[in-house]
Amino acid sequence: IYIHNKAYLDLNHNDVNGYVSRGVSKVAIKDYNGFLVDFNKVIELNPNDADAYINLAVVYYNIGNNKIKKTTRGLLEILVKQ
């Protein structure tokens, strides 16, 4: 799946769903850095994607990264807008 998503995203580099799919695939193989790259791209393309912030926060928490504060702040900003 990951290889096909890479080829697809090379051609469709603004497809949020492609990055989500590839990021989820990367978590499955414990490529957390790859996941973080893909989900940061999801947020870049769709800054109001609350699920992306939640997924980032969970992975940051699980790997012991203190960037969880930044992603939580981003999520709270989205929720306040709603």
Tab-separated table of N, CA and C in Angstrom:
chain	number	residue	atom	x	y	z
A	1	ILE	N	0.835	-1.191	0.000
A	1	ILE	CA	0.000	0.000	0.000
A	1	ILE	C	0.876	1.250	0.000
A	2	TYR	N	1.898	1.273	0.852
A	2	TYR	CA	2.748	2.454	0.987
A	2	TYR	C	3.393	2.837	-0.341
A	3	ILE	N	3.900	1.851	-1.075
A	3	ILE	CA	4.568	2.139	-2.349
A	3	ILE	C	3.580	2.754	-3.334
A	4	HIS	N	2.380	2.203	-3.399
A	4	HIS	CA	1.372	2.739	-4.312
A	4	HIS	C	0.978	4.158	-3.901
A	5	ASN	N	0.868	4.418	-2.605
A	5	ASN	CA	0.521	5.756	-2.149
A	5	ASN	C	1.607	6.757	-2.498
A	6	LYS	N	2.886	6.337	-2.419
A	6	LYS	CA	3.975	7.243	-2.767
A	6	LYS	C	3.880	7.648	-4.223
A	7	ALA	N	3.682	6.685	-5.099
A	7	ALA	CA	3.556	6.990	-6.523
A	7	ALA	C	2.343	7.880	-6.773
A	8	TYR	N	1.253	7.578	-6.097
A	8	TYR	CA	0.034	8.369	-6.251
A	8	TYR	C	0.268	9.803	-5.782
A	9	LEU	N	0.895	9.964	-4.619
A	9	LEU	CA	1.113	11.306	-4.079
A	9	LEU	C	2.142	12.095	-4.874
A	10	ASP	N	3.041	11.404	-5.559
A	10	ASP	CA	3.966	12.112	-6.447
A	10	ASP	C	3.198	12.832	-7.545
A	11	LEU	N	2.081	12.253	-7.965
A	11	LEU	CA	1.253	12.847	-9.015
A	11	LEU	C	0.148	13.741	-8.463
A	12	ASN	N	-0.297	13.460	-7.247
A	12	ASN	CA	-1.431	14.168	-6.641
A	12	ASN	C	-1.025	14.707	-5.271
A	13	HIS	N	-0.066	15.619	-5.263
A	13	HIS	CA	0.558	16.051	-4.018
A	13	HIS	C	-0.333	16.925	-3.124
A	14	ASN	N	-1.544	17.230	-3.543
A	14	ASN	CA	-2.466	18.001	-2.704
A	14	ASN	C	-3.654	17.176	-2.235
A	15	ASP	N	-3.575	15.862	-2.351
A	15	ASP	CA	-4.677	14.988	-1.956
A	15	ASP	C	-4.571	14.637	-0.476
A	16	VAL	N	-5.394	15.280	0.332
A	16	VAL	CA	-5.369	15.067	1.775
A	16	VAL	C	-5.586	13.595	2.116
A	17	ASN	N	-6.562	12.966	1.480
A	17	ASN	CA	-6.867	11.562	1.776
A	17	ASN	C	-5.693	10.641	1.465
A	18	GLY	N	-4.914	10.977	0.460
A	18	GLY	CA	-3.728	10.188	0.141
A	18	GLY	C	-2.700	10.238	1.262
A	19	TYR	N	-2.504	11.432	1.829
A	19	TYR	CA	-1.560	11.567	2.943
A	19	TYR	C	-2.074	10.874	4.195
A	20	VAL	N	-3.385	10.951	4.426
A	20	VAL	CA	-3.965	10.254	5.584
A	20	VAL	C	-3.742	8.753	5.437
A	21	SER	N	-4.057	8.230	4.264
A	21	SER	CA	-3.907	6.790	4.016
A	21	SER	C	-2.461	6.346	4.191
A	22	ARG	N	-1.535	7.115	3.619
A	22	ARG	CA	-0.132	6.742	3.725
A	22	ARG	C	0.357	6.863	5.167
A	23	GLY	N	-0.092	7.910	5.862
A	23	GLY	CA	0.305	8.083	7.256
A	23	GLY	C	-0.161	6.935	8.134
A	24	VAL	N	-1.388	6.501	7.930
A	24	VAL	CA	-1.917	5.366	8.691
A	24	VAL	C	-1.110	4.109	8.384
A	25	SER	N	-0.747	3.929	7.122
A	25	SER	CA	0.082	2.778	6.743
A	25	SER	C	1.436	2.823	7.446
A	26	LYS	N	1.975	4.021	7.602
A	26	LYS	CA	3.284	4.162	8.247
A	26	LYS	C	3.221	3.826	9.737
A	27	VAL	N	2.126	4.194	10.393
A	27	VAL	CA	1.975	3.836	11.811
A	27	VAL	C	1.951	2.319	11.950
A	28	ALA	N	1.283	1.653	11.019
A	28	ALA	CA	1.175	0.192	11.083
A	28	ALA	C	2.541	-0.485	11.062
A	29	ILE	N	3.514	0.143	10.400
A	29	ILE	CA	4.865	-0.433	10.359
A	29	ILE	C	5.817	0.292	11.321
A	30	LYS	N	5.232	1.077	12.231
A	30	LYS	CA	5.975	1.801	13.265
A	30	LYS	C	6.955	2.839	12.705
A	31	ASP	N	6.630	3.397	11.533
A	31	ASP	CA	7.404	4.503	10.959
A	31	ASP	C	6.756	5.803	11.442
A	32	TYR	N	7.001	6.131	12.713
A	32	TYR	CA	6.339	7.276	13.329
A	32	TYR	C	6.800	8.598	12.722
A	33	ASN	N	8.064	8.702	12.384
A	33	ASN	CA	8.531	9.938	11.747
A	33	ASN	C	7.855	10.149	10.399
A	34	GLY	N	7.690	9.085	9.644
A	34	GLY	CA	6.987	9.183	8.368
A	34	GLY	C	5.540	9.590	8.559
A	35	PHE	N	4.908	9.029	9.595
A	35	PHE	CA	3.537	9.409	9.917
A	35	PHE	C	3.460	10.900	10.218
A	36	LEU	N	4.386	11.393	11.048
A	36	LEU	CA	4.368	12.800	11.432
A	36	LEU	C	4.522	13.708	10.222
A	37	VAL	N	5.379	13.335	9.298
A	37	VAL	CA	5.556	14.125	8.070
A	37	VAL	C	4.239	14.174	7.297
A	38	ASP	N	3.607	13.012	7.119
A	38	ASP	CA	2.367	12.964	6.342
A	38	ASP	C	1.233	13.719	7.026
A	39	PHE	N	1.092	13.576	8.340
A	39	PHE	CA	-0.020	14.250	9.011
A	39	PHE	C	0.232	15.743	9.194
A	40	ASN	N	1.481	16.158	9.260
A	40	ASN	CA	1.749	17.597	9.222
A	40	ASN	C	1.378	18.168	7.853
A	41	LYS	N	1.562	17.369	6.805
A	41	LYS	CA	1.141	17.786	5.460
A	41	LYS	C	-0.388	17.871	5.389
A	42	VAL	N	-1.074	16.920	6.013
A	42	VAL	CA	-2.541	16.961	6.050
A	42	VAL	C	-2.993	18.284	6.667
A	43	ILE	N	-2.369	18.675	7.783
A	43	ILE	CA	-2.746	19.922	8.451
A	43	ILE	C	-2.371	21.135	7.603
A	44	GLU	N	-1.259	21.054	6.910
A	44	GLU	CA	-0.879	22.151	6.007
A	44	GLU	C	-1.942	22.334	4.921
A	45	LEU	N	-2.422	21.226	4.366
A	45	LEU	CA	-3.415	21.285	3.293
A	45	LEU	C	-4.817	21.584	3.808
A	46	ASN	N	-5.125	21.130	5.016
A	46	ASN	CA	-6.457	21.317	5.591
A	46	ASN	C	-6.314	21.649	7.079
A	47	PRO	N	-6.016	22.914	7.387
A	47	PRO	CA	-5.737	23.285	8.773
A	47	PRO	C	-6.923	23.139	9.726
A	48	ASN	N	-8.104	22.864	9.222
A	48	ASN	CA	-9.274	22.677	10.080
A	48	ASN	C	-9.632	21.212	10.283
A	49	ASP	N	-8.706	20.322	9.981
A	49	ASP	CA	-8.950	18.885	10.130
A	49	ASP	C	-8.665	18.455	11.570
A	50	ALA	N	-9.709	18.458	12.392
A	50	ALA	CA	-9.550	18.130	13.815
A	50	ALA	C	-9.006	16.720	14.007
A	51	ASP	N	-9.435	15.775	13.171
A	51	ASP	CA	-8.951	14.394	13.299
A	51	ASP	C	-7.437	14.319	13.105
A	52	ALA	N	-6.900	15.119	12.205
A	52	ALA	CA	-5.452	15.110	11.977
A	52	ALA	C	-4.713	15.584	13.228
A	53	TYR	N	-5.234	16.625	13.863
A	53	TYR	CA	-4.613	17.105	15.103
A	53	TYR	C	-4.666	16.034	16.194
A	54	ILE	N	-5.804	15.367	16.304
A	54	ILE	CA	-5.940	14.319	17.320
A	54	ILE	C	-4.943	13.195	17.054
A	55	ASN	N	-4.859	12.756	15.810
A	55	ASN	CA	-3.921	11.676	15.463
A	55	ASN	C	-2.472	12.097	15.724
A	56	LEU	N	-2.133	13.330	15.377
A	56	LEU	CA	-0.782	13.818	15.668
A	56	LEU	C	-0.516	13.818	17.166
A	57	ALA	N	-1.466	14.303	17.940
A	57	ALA	CA	-1.278	14.364	19.386
A	57	ALA	C	-1.079	12.978	19.974
A	58	VAL	N	-1.839	12.010	19.498
A	58	VAL	CA	-1.712	10.638	20.002
A	58	VAL	C	-0.328	10.078	19.696
A	59	VAL	N	0.142	10.276	18.479
A	59	VAL	CA	1.464	9.747	18.118
A	59	VAL	C	2.560	10.495	18.874
A	60	TYR	N	2.460	11.818	18.953
A	60	TYR	CA	3.448	12.569	19.739
A	60	TYR	C	3.490	12.055	21.177
A	61	TYR	N	2.327	11.837	21.758
A	61	TYR	CA	2.264	11.336	23.132
A	61	TYR	C	2.927	9.961	23.239
A	62	ASN	N	2.599	9.076	22.297
A	62	ASN	CA	3.123	7.704	22.344
A	62	ASN	C	4.631	7.627	22.145
A	63	ILE	N	5.200	8.575	21.412
A	63	ILE	CA	6.651	8.550	21.219
A	63	ILE	C	7.369	9.467	22.203
A	64	GLY	N	6.595	10.111	23.097
A	64	GLY	CA	7.196	10.949	24.125
A	64	GLY	C	7.681	12.296	23.623
A	65	ASN	N	7.054	12.817	22.593
A	65	ASN	CA	7.457	14.093	22.016
A	65	ASN	C	6.631	15.218	22.631
A	66	ASN	N	7.275	16.313	23.013
A	66	ASN	CA	6.559	17.402	23.673
A	66	ASN	C	5.786	18.304	22.718
A	67	LYS	N	5.766	18.000	21.416
A	67	LYS	CA	4.993	18.798	20.473
A	67	LYS	C	3.494	18.580	20.640
A	68	ILE	N	3.116	17.707	21.563
A	68	ILE	CA	1.698	17.468	21.824
A	68	ILE	C	1.013	18.778	22.220
A	69	LYS	N	1.719	19.678	22.881
A	69	LYS	CA	1.123	20.954	23.271
A	69	LYS	C	0.722	21.762	22.047
A	70	LYS	N	1.561	21.781	21.041
A	70	LYS	CA	1.274	22.532	19.817
A	70	LYS	C	0.059	21.946	19.096
A	71	THR	N	-0.010	20.638	18.989
A	71	THR	CA	-1.132	20.032	18.276
A	71	THR	C	-2.419	20.184	19.067
A	72	THR	N	-2.330	20.137	20.380
A	72	THR	CA	-3.512	20.336	21.210
A	72	THR	C	-4.018	21.766	21.056
A	73	ARG	N	-3.114	22.713	21.001
A	73	ARG	CA	-3.497	24.111	20.800
A	73	ARG	C	-4.189	24.277	19.447
A	74	GLY	N	-3.657	23.644	18.406
A	74	GLY	CA	-4.281	23.714	17.082
A	74	GLY	C	-5.681	23.123	17.085
A	75	LEU	N	-5.851	22.014	17.779
A	75	LEU	CA	-7.160	21.383	17.876
A	75	LEU	C	-8.131	22.280	18.630
A	76	LEU	N	-7.690	22.855	19.726
A	76	LEU	CA	-8.562	23.746	20.489
A	76	LEU	C	-8.995	24.956	19.668
A	77	GLU	N	-8.110	25.490	18.859
A	77	GLU	CA	-8.456	26.623	18.001
A	77	GLU	C	-9.557	26.240	17.011
A	78	ILE	N	-9.495	25.022	16.484
A	78	ILE	CA	-10.525	24.547	15.559
A	78	ILE	C	-11.864	24.413	16.284
A	79	LEU	N	-11.834	23.832	17.464
A	79	LEU	CA	-13.066	23.606	18.213
A	79	LEU	C	-13.715	24.926	18.621
A	80	VAL	N	-12.906	25.917	18.954
A	80	VAL	CA	-13.454	27.229	19.331
A	80	VAL	C	-14.156	27.877	18.139
A	81	LYS	N	-13.629	27.687	16.940
A	81	LYS	CA	-14.232	28.263	15.727
A	81	LYS	C	-15.611	27.657	15.450
A	82	GLN	N	-15.812	26.411	15.868
A	82	GLN	CA	-17.076	25.738	15.576
A	82	GLN	C	-18.081	26.220	16.531
